[in-house]
């Protein structure tokens, strides 16, 4: 029996930081999905089990995310 891979959303405004996170997630065998705004995150949430939020971003309220 095989299990489906873990899916992780990354909410980060900074492209370099989000790319580092995505590579680390994928390196651990999970599927990473990237979002740079609240709207993009809302679209991803139904399909992921975990969320990583960059708390230093200014494009969205990181605590509300």
Short mmCIF file of C-alpha atoms in Angstrom, two decimals:
data_model
loop_
_atom_site.label_atom_id
_atom_site.label_comp_id
_atom_site.label_asym_id
_atom_site.label_seq_id
_atom_site.Cartn_x
_atom_site.Cartn_y
_atom_site.Cartn_z
CA UNK A 1 0.00 0.00 0.00
CA UNK A 2 1.35 3.42 -0.93
CA UNK A 3 0.35 6.61 0.78
CA UNK A 4 -0.07 9.89 -1.03
CA UNK A 5 2.72 12.42 -0.50
CA UNK A 6 2.36 15.20 2.04
CA UNK A 7 1.28 18.52 0.51
CA UNK A 8 2.60 21.77 1.96
CA UNK A 9 1.63 25.34 1.06
CA UNK A 10 4.26 28.04 1.35
CA UNK A 11 3.00 31.61 1.82
CA UNK A 12 5.99 33.87 1.25
CA UNK A 13 6.33 37.20 -0.51
CA UNK A 14 10.08 36.97 -1.04
CA UNK A 15 10.89 34.82 -4.09
CA UNK A 16 14.31 33.69 -2.87
CA UNK A 17 13.01 32.66 0.55
CA UNK A 18 9.99 30.86 -0.92
CA UNK A 19 12.23 29.01 -3.38
CA UNK A 20 14.48 27.83 -0.55
CA UNK A 21 11.47 26.56 1.38
CA UNK A 22 10.00 24.82 -1.67
CA UNK A 23 13.31 23.07 -2.43
CA UNK A 24 13.61 21.91 1.17
CA UNK A 25 10.05 20.60 1.21
CA UNK A 26 10.51 18.76 -2.08
CA UNK A 27 13.86 17.42 -0.89
CA UNK A 28 12.03 15.86 2.05
CA UNK A 29 9.71 14.06 -0.36
CA UNK A 30 6.65 16.29 -0.02
CA UNK A 31 4.79 18.31 -2.63
CA UNK A 32 5.18 22.08 -2.22
CA UNK A 33 2.69 24.66 -3.46
CA UNK A 34 3.68 28.32 -3.48
CA UNK A 35 1.44 31.33 -2.71
CA UNK A 36 2.40 35.00 -2.59
CA UNK A 37 -0.95 36.48 -1.53
CA UNK A 38 -4.02 35.78 0.58
CA UNK A 39 -6.07 34.99 -2.52
CA UNK A 40 -3.53 32.47 -3.80
CA UNK A 41 -3.37 30.86 -0.37
CA UNK A 42 -7.16 30.57 -0.16
CA UNK A 43 -7.12 28.66 -3.46
CA UNK A 44 -4.42 26.25 -2.21
CA UNK A 45 -5.73 25.49 1.29
CA UNK A 46 -8.27 22.79 0.34
CA UNK A 47 -5.49 20.73 -1.28
CA UNK A 48 -2.74 20.91 1.37
CA UNK A 49 -2.27 19.42 4.80
CA UNK A 50 0.34 21.84 6.11
CA UNK A 51 1.19 25.53 5.78
CA UNK A 52 4.44 27.47 6.20
CA UNK A 53 4.03 31.26 6.50
CA UNK A 54 6.75 33.88 6.11
CA UNK A 55 5.99 36.17 9.05
CA UNK A 56 8.11 39.06 7.69
CA UNK A 57 6.08 39.74 4.53
CA UNK A 58 4.30 43.03 3.94
CA UNK A 59 1.95 42.00 1.11
CA UNK A 60 -0.39 40.15 3.49
CA UNK A 61 -1.12 39.90 7.21
CA UNK A 62 0.99 36.90 8.23
CA UNK A 63 -0.82 36.41 11.53
CA UNK A 64 -4.22 36.35 9.83
CA UNK A 65 -2.97 33.75 7.36
#
